[in-house]
Structures are given as C-alpha cells and as structure tokens.
Coordinates of C-alpha atoms in Angstrom, one line a residue:
Chain A
G1 CA -142.8 79.9 -6.9
E2 CA -142.1 80.0 -10.6
N3 CA -139.2 82.1 -11.8
V4 CA -138.3 83.0 -15.4
E5 CA -134.8 84.3 -16.1
Q6 CA -134.2 86.2 -19.4
H7 CA -130.9 87.1 -21.0
P8 CA -129.6 89.4 -22.2
S9 CA -131.3 92.5 -20.9
T10 CA -130.1 94.5 -23.9
L11 CA -129.1 93.4 -27.3
S12 CA -127.8 95.5 -30.2
V13 CA -127.4 94.0 -33.7
Q14 CA -126.8 95.3 -37.2
E15 CA -129.7 95.1 -39.7
G16 CA -129.6 91.7 -41.4
D17 CA -127.9 89.9 -38.5
S18 CA -129.6 87.4 -36.3
A19 CA -130.7 87.9 -32.7
V20 CA -131.2 85.3 -30.0
I21 CA -132.8 85.8 -26.6
K22 CA -132.8 83.0 -24.0
C23 CA -135.0 82.2 -21.1
T24 CA -134.9 79.6 -18.3
Y25 CA -137.8 78.6 -16.1
S26 CA -138.0 76.8 -12.8
D27 CA -141.3 74.9 -12.7
S28 CA -141.0 71.6 -14.6
A29 CA -144.9 71.5 -14.8
S30 CA -144.9 74.6 -17.1
N31 CA -146.1 73.6 -20.6
Y32 CA -146.7 76.8 -22.4
F33 CA -144.1 79.5 -23.4
P34 CA -145.2 82.6 -25.2
W35 CA -143.1 85.5 -26.4
Y36 CA -144.4 89.1 -26.4
K37 CA -143.1 92.1 -28.3
Q38 CA -143.6 95.6 -26.8
E39 CA -142.8 98.6 -28.9
L40 CA -142.1 101.9 -27.2
G41 CA -145.2 103.3 -25.5
K42 CA -147.4 100.4 -26.8
R43 CA -149.0 97.3 -25.3
P44 CA -147.3 93.9 -25.3
Q45 CA -148.4 91.7 -28.2
L46 CA -148.0 88.0 -28.7
I47 CA -145.6 87.2 -31.5
I48 CA -145.1 83.4 -31.1
D49 CA -145.7 80.7 -28.6
I50 CA -144.7 77.1 -28.1
R51 CA -146.2 74.3 -26.1
S52 CA -144.2 71.5 -24.4
N53 CA -145.2 68.8 -26.9
V54 CA -143.0 70.4 -29.6
G55 CA -139.4 71.4 -29.7
E56 CA -139.4 74.1 -32.3
K57 CA -141.8 76.4 -34.0
K58 CA -141.3 78.9 -36.8
D59 CA -143.2 81.8 -38.2
Q60 CA -141.4 83.6 -41.1
R61 CA -138.3 85.3 -39.6
I62 CA -139.0 84.3 -36.0
A63 CA -138.6 80.9 -34.3
V64 CA -138.8 79.5 -30.8
T65 CA -137.0 76.5 -29.5
L66 CA -137.7 74.6 -26.3
N67 CA -135.5 72.2 -24.3
K68 CA -137.7 70.7 -21.6
T69 CA -134.9 68.7 -20.0
A70 CA -132.8 71.8 -19.5
K71 CA -135.9 74.0 -18.8
H72 CA -134.9 76.7 -21.3
F73 CA -136.4 78.2 -24.4
S74 CA -135.1 80.7 -26.9
L75 CA -136.4 83.3 -29.4
H76 CA -134.5 83.5 -32.7
I77 CA -135.0 86.4 -35.1
T78 CA -133.3 86.1 -38.5
E79 CA -132.6 88.9 -41.0
T80 CA -133.4 91.6 -38.4
Q81 CA -134.9 94.8 -39.6
P82 CA -135.2 98.2 -37.8
E83 CA -138.9 97.6 -37.1
D84 CA -137.8 94.6 -34.9
S85 CA -136.4 97.1 -32.4
A86 CA -138.6 96.7 -29.3
V87 CA -138.6 95.0 -25.8
Y88 CA -139.2 91.3 -26.0
F89 CA -140.6 89.4 -23.0
C90 CA -140.6 85.6 -22.6
A91 CA -143.1 84.0 -20.2
A92 CA -144.0 80.6 -18.8
L93 CA -147.4 79.3 -17.7
Y94 CA -147.2 78.5 -14.0
Y95 CA -149.7 76.4 -12.2
G96 CA -150.1 77.8 -8.7
G97 CA -153.1 75.8 -7.5
S98 CA -155.8 75.1 -10.0
Q99 CA -155.2 78.1 -12.3
G100 CA -152.3 78.7 -14.7
N101 CA -151.0 82.2 -14.9
L102 CA -148.2 83.6 -17.0
I103 CA -144.9 84.5 -15.2
F104 CA -142.8 86.9 -17.3
G105 CA -139.1 87.4 -17.7
K106 CA -137.7 90.9 -17.2
G107 CA -137.4 91.7 -20.9
T108 CA -134.7 92.2 -23.5
K109 CA -134.4 95.5 -25.3
L110 CA -133.4 94.8 -28.9
S111 CA -132.0 97.6 -31.0
V112 CA -131.5 96.9 -34.7
K113 CA -129.1 99.4 -36.3
P114 CA -129.6 100.3 -40.0
Chain B
N1 CA -164.5 94.8 -31.5
A2 CA -162.7 97.3 -29.3
G3 CA -160.8 94.6 -27.6
V4 CA -159.4 95.5 -24.2
T5 CA -159.9 99.1 -23.2
Q6 CA -158.4 100.9 -20.2
T7 CA -159.1 104.3 -18.6
P8 CA -157.5 106.7 -17.8
K9 CA -154.4 106.7 -19.9
F10 CA -152.5 108.8 -17.4
Q11 CA -153.1 109.7 -13.8
V12 CA -151.2 111.6 -11.1
L13 CA -152.2 110.9 -7.5
K14 CA -151.0 112.2 -4.2
T15 CA -149.9 109.8 -1.5
G16 CA -153.0 108.5 0.4
Q17 CA -155.5 109.2 -2.4
S18 CA -157.6 106.4 -3.8
M19 CA -158.7 105.7 -7.3
T20 CA -160.0 103.0 -9.6
L21 CA -158.4 102.0 -12.9
Q22 CA -161.0 100.8 -15.3
C23 CA -160.7 97.8 -17.7
A24 CA -163.3 96.4 -20.1
Q25 CA -163.2 93.8 -22.8
D26 CA -165.8 92.9 -25.4
M27 CA -164.5 89.5 -26.5
N28 CA -166.5 87.5 -23.9
H29 CA -163.2 86.3 -22.3
E30 CA -163.5 84.5 -19.0
Y31 CA -160.0 85.3 -17.8
M32 CA -159.0 88.8 -17.0
S33 CA -155.9 90.0 -15.2
W34 CA -153.9 93.1 -14.0
Y35 CA -150.2 93.5 -14.4
R36 CA -147.8 96.2 -13.4
Q37 CA -144.7 97.1 -15.4
D38 CA -141.7 98.7 -13.8
P39 CA -138.4 99.4 -15.5
G40 CA -136.2 96.3 -15.5
M41 CA -138.9 94.2 -13.8
G42 CA -141.0 92.9 -16.6
L43 CA -144.7 92.4 -16.1
R44 CA -145.8 91.2 -12.7
L45 CA -149.3 89.8 -12.0
I46 CA -151.3 91.7 -9.4
H47 CA -154.7 90.0 -9.5
Y48 CA -156.7 87.8 -11.8
S49 CA -160.2 86.5 -12.4
V50 CA -161.5 83.4 -14.1
G51 CA -165.1 84.6 -14.3
A52 CA -167.7 86.9 -12.8
G53 CA -167.6 86.7 -9.0
I54 CA -164.2 84.9 -8.9
T55 CA -161.0 86.7 -8.2
D56 CA -157.6 85.7 -6.8
Q57 CA -154.2 87.2 -6.0
G58 CA -151.2 87.2 -8.2
E59 CA -147.5 87.8 -7.4
V60 CA -147.8 91.4 -6.1
P61 CA -151.4 91.9 -4.7
N62 CA -150.6 94.1 -1.7
G63 CA -152.2 97.6 -1.9
Y64 CA -154.7 96.6 -4.6
N65 CA -158.3 95.3 -4.6
V66 CA -160.3 93.9 -7.5
S67 CA -163.8 92.8 -8.2
R68 CA -165.5 91.1 -11.1
S69 CA -169.3 91.7 -11.2
T70 CA -169.6 91.2 -15.0
T71 CA -167.7 89.3 -17.6
E72 CA -166.8 92.5 -19.3
D73 CA -165.4 94.7 -16.5
F74 CA -162.5 94.2 -14.1
P75 CA -161.6 97.4 -12.2
L76 CA -158.5 97.7 -10.1
R77 CA -158.7 99.8 -6.9
L78 CA -155.9 101.5 -5.1
L79 CA -157.3 102.3 -1.6
S80 CA -154.4 104.5 -0.4
A81 CA -151.8 105.2 -3.1
A82 CA -148.1 105.1 -2.3
P83 CA -145.1 106.2 -4.3
S84 CA -144.1 102.5 -4.7
Q85 CA -147.3 102.1 -6.8
T86 CA -145.9 104.4 -9.5
S87 CA -146.0 102.2 -12.5
V88 CA -147.6 101.4 -15.8
Y89 CA -150.6 99.2 -15.4
F90 CA -151.9 96.7 -18.0
C91 CA -155.1 94.9 -18.0
A92 CA -155.3 91.7 -20.1
S93 CA -157.9 89.1 -21.0
S94 CA -157.9 85.6 -22.5
P95 CA -160.4 82.9 -23.2
L96 CA -160.1 79.9 -21.0
T97 CA -159.5 76.4 -22.4
S98 CA -159.6 73.1 -20.6
P99 CA -156.7 70.8 -21.6
G100 CA -157.6 68.5 -18.7
P101 CA -160.5 67.7 -16.3
F102 CA -159.5 70.0 -13.5
T103 CA -157.5 72.9 -14.9
D104 CA -158.6 75.8 -17.1
V105 CA -155.8 77.5 -18.8
A106 CA -155.5 81.0 -20.2
Y107 CA -153.2 81.1 -23.1
E108 CA -152.8 84.2 -25.3
Q109 CA -153.2 87.3 -23.3
Y110 CA -154.8 90.3 -25.1
F111 CA -153.4 93.5 -23.4
G112 CA -155.1 96.8 -23.0
P113 CA -153.2 100.1 -23.9
G114 CA -152.1 100.7 -20.3
T115 CA -152.5 103.3 -17.7
R116 CA -149.4 105.3 -16.6
L117 CA -149.8 106.1 -12.9
T118 CA -147.6 108.5 -10.9
V119 CA -147.9 108.8 -7.1
T120 CA -146.2 111.8 -5.6

C-alpha cells in the first residue's frame, strides 16, 4: 500500500528563519498532495495543496514544491513567526481500488523561537 | 454553517464497554471519514463513506464499525473497547469531484474538533 515518509519529526528555528519539511511517497499514481497544520489541541486544517500537473505553488509565506520523478514534495515556510509553531502533516492521495483516500505522514513539530 | 461537529469531546471507557462517537456535517458533503491520531503516528484512516448506504475500510478498521444512513451523519462504533483504542478521533468530510469517468476524488478534508478517548 501507499506509504508517506515525513522528515524531520521535529524542527526548531529562530523567528525570521526559513523552515523546510520534506515528504516522500511510494505510489506513482498519487496526484494530489496537501499540507495540514495542527495547532495544539485543535483540528488539522489545510494550509496549501498541490496537484501533480504543477511543480510549485505559493501562498504568501508558504510554498510547496513537487518532484514527481523522485516522488517527493516539500513545504517551505519563509520569515517564520511564533504563530507558525504547530504540527505539520503532509499527505498523498492514494487510489486503493476506485476511491482515493489521503494517506498522512507522521507529522513534523515546528517550534519557532522568538 | 456549523461545519463538522463531533460528540463527545472527551470520553473514558473501561475495557469491554461499547460506545458510539457521533459525527455530523451540514455542508452536504458526499465523502466522510474517520481518522485516529496517536503520538508519532500521524492520522490513520479507519473507515470512510462516499455516500449514504456506502462504507468501506481504511488502513486500521479492526475493532470499529460504521454506518451511513444519511448524508449528514457518520457514527463510529466501538463494540468492545480495548486500551489500544485510546486515541484522539477525528471525523472529516469532503465534497467529491470526478476528474475522470470512473473515480470520484475527495480533495480538501474538513475536520471536526476531535474526540479524546481513553480506555482503561
């Protein structure tokens, strides 16, 4: 079945620095890759996603890149702020039969120090 | 819109007890799903449904049952709780889109607030 590996599991940066989180997936048929942010005690919320027909997508300080050949995608956060501190999950859409379902990575806990 | 709602927020069960976690959405989404979240394990899919009367298993279905009698509701049942089922449970919903002739795809998942379950 599909597997999504996410690294690192924890990441600590200084405010203003950039943060990069990387994920790899195993199913070459996957064509949708979202990133979710989960603040402490809250529900996961979608922050950005990318589909396989594009290589990069940006939304203000966050960007996602996709390398289909290597089967990996990354989240880039620039000019980090303390409110970026959270757990970030990557996911890949996996087609097991006729229905696609999201398979999640294990998460990265990002800490931004003021 | 209330979005996706879950009850209860917290629950403590003894081993062997049964209970139902409730999930409802008011966005008319066809796709609904249940995930469990354990420390260091991410979100793992338990069961999902693509419409009323249609359910299927995810990655970790053992010990859980679901049903979907209406578009709005998707309850998760634990028939005989075990300590290994201690976890945070999230329900999610999504509209289905059809990028091709045979496959409906659920893209953005809208998550409920979660239920923290402890089994002693």
